[in-house]
Amino acid sequence: MSDVDPAVSVRLGASGARRLVGLLAEVSRLLEDPGPLRLTDEQTASLGQGIDRQELAHWSRSLAAELRVDLRP
């Protein structure tokens, strides 16, 4: 992953990585949802730790996509 600080290393098995992909994809969907399933501003602030809704959605969607590529056989 090119955006990861080289001092940080995370090891995930394939099943854990697939779970993380699903979680990140769902979070980005809930951030962008225009309806009643949309995460609240308070939830977004808590998850994003200061990152705004749009940036957090983009980050989670991008990371999910990058992990998906790495999981392809």
CSV table of N, CA and C in Angstrom, one decimal:
chain,number,residue,atom,x,y,z
A,1,MET,N,0.8,-1.2,0.0
A,1,MET,CA,0.0,0.0,0.0
A,1,MET,C,0.9,1.2,0.0
A,2,SER,N,0.8,2.0,-1.0
A,2,SER,CA,1.7,3.1,-1.2
A,2,SER,C,1.5,4.3,-0.2
A,3,ASP,N,0.3,4.4,0.3
A,3,ASP,CA,0.0,5.6,1.2
A,3,ASP,C,0.3,5.3,2.7
A,4,VAL,N,0.8,4.1,3.0
A,4,VAL,CA,1.1,3.7,4.4
A,4,VAL,C,2.5,4.2,4.8
A,5,ASP,N,2.6,4.7,6.0
A,5,ASP,CA,3.9,5.1,6.5
A,5,ASP,C,4.8,3.9,6.5
A,6,PRO,N,6.0,3.9,6.0
A,6,PRO,CA,6.8,2.7,6.0
A,6,PRO,C,7.2,2.2,7.3
A,7,ALA,N,7.0,3.0,8.4
A,7,ALA,CA,7.3,2.6,9.7
A,7,ALA,C,6.2,1.7,10.3
A,8,VAL,N,5.0,1.6,9.6
A,8,VAL,CA,3.9,0.9,10.1
A,8,VAL,C,3.7,-0.3,9.2
A,9,SER,N,3.5,-1.4,9.9
A,9,SER,CA,3.2,-2.7,9.2
A,9,SER,C,2.1,-3.4,9.9
A,10,VAL,N,1.2,-3.9,9.0
A,10,VAL,CA,0.0,-4.6,9.6
A,10,VAL,C,-0.1,-5.9,8.8
A,11,ARG,N,-0.3,-7.0,9.5
A,11,ARG,CA,-0.4,-8.3,8.9
A,11,ARG,C,-1.8,-8.7,9.1
A,12,LEU,N,-2.5,-9.1,8.0
A,12,LEU,CA,-3.8,-9.6,8.0
A,12,LEU,C,-3.8,-10.9,7.1
A,13,GLY,N,-4.5,-11.8,7.5
A,13,GLY,CA,-4.8,-13.0,6.7
A,13,GLY,C,-5.8,-12.6,5.6
A,14,ALA,N,-6.0,-13.4,4.6
A,14,ALA,CA,-6.9,-13.1,3.5
A,14,ALA,C,-8.3,-13.0,4.1
A,15,SER,N,-8.8,-13.8,5.0
A,15,SER,CA,-10.1,-13.6,5.5
A,15,SER,C,-10.3,-12.3,6.3
A,16,GLY,N,-9.3,-12.0,7.1
A,16,GLY,CA,-9.4,-10.7,7.8
A,16,GLY,C,-9.4,-9.5,6.8
A,17,ALA,N,-8.6,-9.6,5.8
A,17,ALA,CA,-8.5,-8.5,4.8
A,17,ALA,C,-9.8,-8.4,4.0
A,18,ARG,N,-10.5,-9.5,3.7
A,18,ARG,CA,-11.8,-9.5,3.1
A,18,ARG,C,-12.8,-8.8,4.0
A,19,ARG,N,-12.8,-9.2,5.3
A,19,ARG,CA,-13.7,-8.6,6.2
A,19,ARG,C,-13.5,-7.1,6.3
A,20,LEU,N,-12.2,-6.6,6.3
A,20,LEU,CA,-11.9,-5.2,6.4
A,20,LEU,C,-12.4,-4.5,5.1
A,21,VAL,N,-12.2,-5.1,4.0
A,21,VAL,CA,-12.7,-4.6,2.7
A,21,VAL,C,-14.2,-4.3,2.8
A,22,GLY,N,-15.0,-5.3,3.3
A,22,GLY,CA,-16.4,-5.2,3.5
A,22,GLY,C,-16.8,-4.1,4.5
A,23,LEU,N,-16.1,-4.0,5.6
A,23,LEU,CA,-16.3,-3.0,6.6
A,23,LEU,C,-16.1,-1.6,6.0
A,24,LEU,N,-14.9,-1.4,5.4
A,24,LEU,CA,-14.6,-0.1,4.8
A,24,LEU,C,-15.6,0.3,3.7
A,25,ALA,N,-16.0,-0.6,2.9
A,25,ALA,CA,-17.0,-0.3,1.8
A,25,ALA,C,-18.3,0.1,2.4
A,26,GLU,N,-18.7,-0.6,3.5
A,26,GLU,CA,-20.0,-0.3,4.1
A,26,GLU,C,-19.9,1.1,4.8
A,27,VAL,N,-18.8,1.4,5.5
A,27,VAL,CA,-18.7,2.7,6.1
A,27,VAL,C,-18.8,3.8,5.1
A,28,SER,N,-18.1,3.6,3.9
A,28,SER,CA,-18.1,4.7,2.9
A,28,SER,C,-19.6,4.8,2.4
A,29,ARG,N,-20.3,3.7,2.2
A,29,ARG,CA,-21.7,3.8,1.8
A,29,ARG,C,-22.5,4.5,2.8
A,30,LEU,N,-22.3,4.2,4.1
A,30,LEU,CA,-23.1,4.9,5.1
A,30,LEU,C,-22.8,6.3,5.3
A,31,LEU,N,-21.6,6.7,5.0
A,31,LEU,CA,-21.2,8.1,5.0
A,31,LEU,C,-21.9,8.9,3.9
A,32,GLU,N,-22.0,8.2,2.7
A,32,GLU,CA,-22.5,8.9,1.6
A,32,GLU,C,-24.1,8.8,1.4
A,33,ASP,N,-24.7,7.9,2.1
A,33,ASP,CA,-26.1,7.6,2.0
A,33,ASP,C,-26.9,8.9,2.3
A,34,PRO,N,-27.8,9.3,1.4
A,34,PRO,CA,-28.6,10.5,1.6
A,34,PRO,C,-29.8,10.2,2.5
A,35,GLY,N,-30.1,9.0,2.8
A,35,GLY,CA,-31.3,8.7,3.5
A,35,GLY,C,-31.1,8.4,5.0
A,36,PRO,N,-32.1,7.7,5.6
A,36,PRO,CA,-32.0,7.5,7.0
A,36,PRO,C,-30.9,6.6,7.5
A,37,LEU,N,-30.2,5.9,6.7
A,37,LEU,CA,-29.1,5.1,7.1
A,37,LEU,C,-27.8,5.8,7.2
A,38,ARG,N,-27.8,7.1,6.8
A,38,ARG,CA,-26.6,7.9,6.8
A,38,ARG,C,-26.0,8.0,8.2
A,39,LEU,N,-24.7,7.9,8.3
A,39,LEU,CA,-24.1,8.1,9.6
A,39,LEU,C,-24.3,9.5,10.1
A,40,THR,N,-24.6,9.7,11.3
A,40,THR,CA,-24.7,11.1,11.8
A,40,THR,C,-23.4,11.8,11.8
A,41,ASP,N,-23.5,13.1,12.0
A,41,ASP,CA,-22.3,14.0,12.1
A,41,ASP,C,-21.4,13.6,13.3
A,42,GLU,N,-22.1,13.2,14.4
A,42,GLU,CA,-21.4,12.8,15.6
A,42,GLU,C,-20.6,11.5,15.3
A,43,GLN,N,-21.3,10.5,14.7
A,43,GLN,CA,-20.7,9.2,14.4
A,43,GLN,C,-19.5,9.5,13.4
A,44,THR,N,-19.7,10.3,12.4
A,44,THR,CA,-18.6,10.6,11.4
A,44,THR,C,-17.4,11.2,12.1
A,45,ALA,N,-17.7,12.2,13.0
A,45,ALA,CA,-16.6,12.8,13.8
A,45,ALA,C,-15.8,11.8,14.6
A,46,SER,N,-16.5,10.9,15.2
A,46,SER,CA,-15.9,9.9,16.0
A,46,SER,C,-15.0,9.0,15.2
A,47,LEU,N,-15.6,8.5,14.1
A,47,LEU,CA,-14.9,7.6,13.2
A,47,LEU,C,-13.7,8.3,12.5
A,48,GLY,N,-13.9,9.5,12.1
A,48,GLY,CA,-12.9,10.2,11.3
A,48,GLY,C,-11.8,10.9,12.1
A,49,GLN,N,-12.0,11.0,13.4
A,49,GLN,CA,-11.0,11.7,14.2
A,49,GLN,C,-10.6,13.0,13.6
A,50,GLY,N,-11.5,13.8,13.3
A,50,GLY,CA,-11.2,15.2,12.8
A,50,GLY,C,-11.3,15.3,11.2
A,51,ILE,N,-11.4,14.1,10.5
A,51,ILE,CA,-11.5,14.2,9.1
A,51,ILE,C,-12.9,14.4,8.7
A,52,ASP,N,-13.2,15.3,7.7
A,52,ASP,CA,-14.6,15.5,7.4
A,52,ASP,C,-15.2,14.3,6.6
A,53,ARG,N,-16.5,14.3,6.5
A,53,ARG,CA,-17.3,13.2,6.0
A,53,ARG,C,-16.8,12.8,4.6
A,54,GLN,N,-16.6,13.8,3.7
A,54,GLN,CA,-16.3,13.5,2.3
A,54,GLN,C,-14.9,12.9,2.2
A,55,GLU,N,-13.9,13.4,3.0
A,55,GLU,CA,-12.6,12.8,3.0
A,55,GLU,C,-12.6,11.4,3.6
A,56,LEU,N,-13.3,11.2,4.7
A,56,LEU,CA,-13.4,9.9,5.3
A,56,LEU,C,-14.0,8.9,4.3
A,57,ALA,N,-15.1,9.3,3.6
A,57,ALA,CA,-15.7,8.4,2.7
A,57,ALA,C,-14.7,8.0,1.5
A,58,HIS,N,-14.0,9.0,1.1
A,58,HIS,CA,-13.0,8.8,0.0
A,58,HIS,C,-11.9,7.9,0.5
A,59,TRP,N,-11.4,8.1,1.7
A,59,TRP,CA,-10.3,7.3,2.2
A,59,TRP,C,-10.7,5.9,2.4
A,60,SER,N,-11.9,5.7,3.0
A,60,SER,CA,-12.4,4.3,3.2
A,60,SER,C,-12.6,3.5,1.9
A,61,ARG,N,-13.2,4.2,1.0
A,61,ARG,CA,-13.5,3.6,-0.4
A,61,ARG,C,-12.2,3.3,-1.1
A,62,SER,N,-11.2,4.2,-1.0
A,62,SER,CA,-9.9,4.0,-1.7
A,62,SER,C,-9.1,2.8,-1.0
A,63,LEU,N,-9.1,2.8,0.3
A,63,LEU,CA,-8.4,1.7,1.0
A,63,LEU,C,-9.1,0.4,0.7
A,64,ALA,N,-10.4,0.3,0.7
A,64,ALA,CA,-11.1,-0.9,0.3
A,64,ALA,C,-10.7,-1.4,-1.1
A,65,ALA,N,-10.7,-0.5,-2.0
A,65,ALA,CA,-10.3,-0.8,-3.4
A,65,ALA,C,-8.9,-1.3,-3.5
A,66,GLU,N,-8.0,-0.7,-2.8
A,66,GLU,CA,-6.6,-1.1,-2.8
A,66,GLU,C,-6.4,-2.5,-2.2
A,67,LEU,N,-7.1,-2.7,-1.1
A,67,LEU,CA,-7.1,-4.1,-0.5
A,67,LEU,C,-7.7,-5.1,-1.4
A,68,ARG,N,-8.8,-4.8,-2.1
A,68,ARG,CA,-9.4,-5.7,-3.1
A,68,ARG,C,-8.4,-6.2,-4.1
A,69,VAL,N,-7.6,-5.2,-4.6
A,69,VAL,CA,-6.7,-5.5,-5.7
A,69,VAL,C,-5.6,-6.5,-5.1
A,70,ASP,N,-5.2,-6.2,-3.9
A,70,ASP,CA,-4.2,-7.1,-3.3
A,70,ASP,C,-4.7,-8.5,-3.0
A,71,LEU,N,-6.0,-8.7,-2.9
A,71,LEU,CA,-6.6,-10.0,-2.6
A,71,LEU,C,-6.9,-10.8,-3.9
A,72,ARG,N,-6.8,-10.2,-5.0
A,72,ARG,CA,-7.0,-10.9,-6.3
A,72,ARG,C,-6.0,-12.1,-6.4
A,73,PRO,N,-6.5,-13.2,-6.9
A,73,PRO,CA,-5.5,-14.3,-7.0
A,73,PRO,C,-4.5,-14.1,-8.2
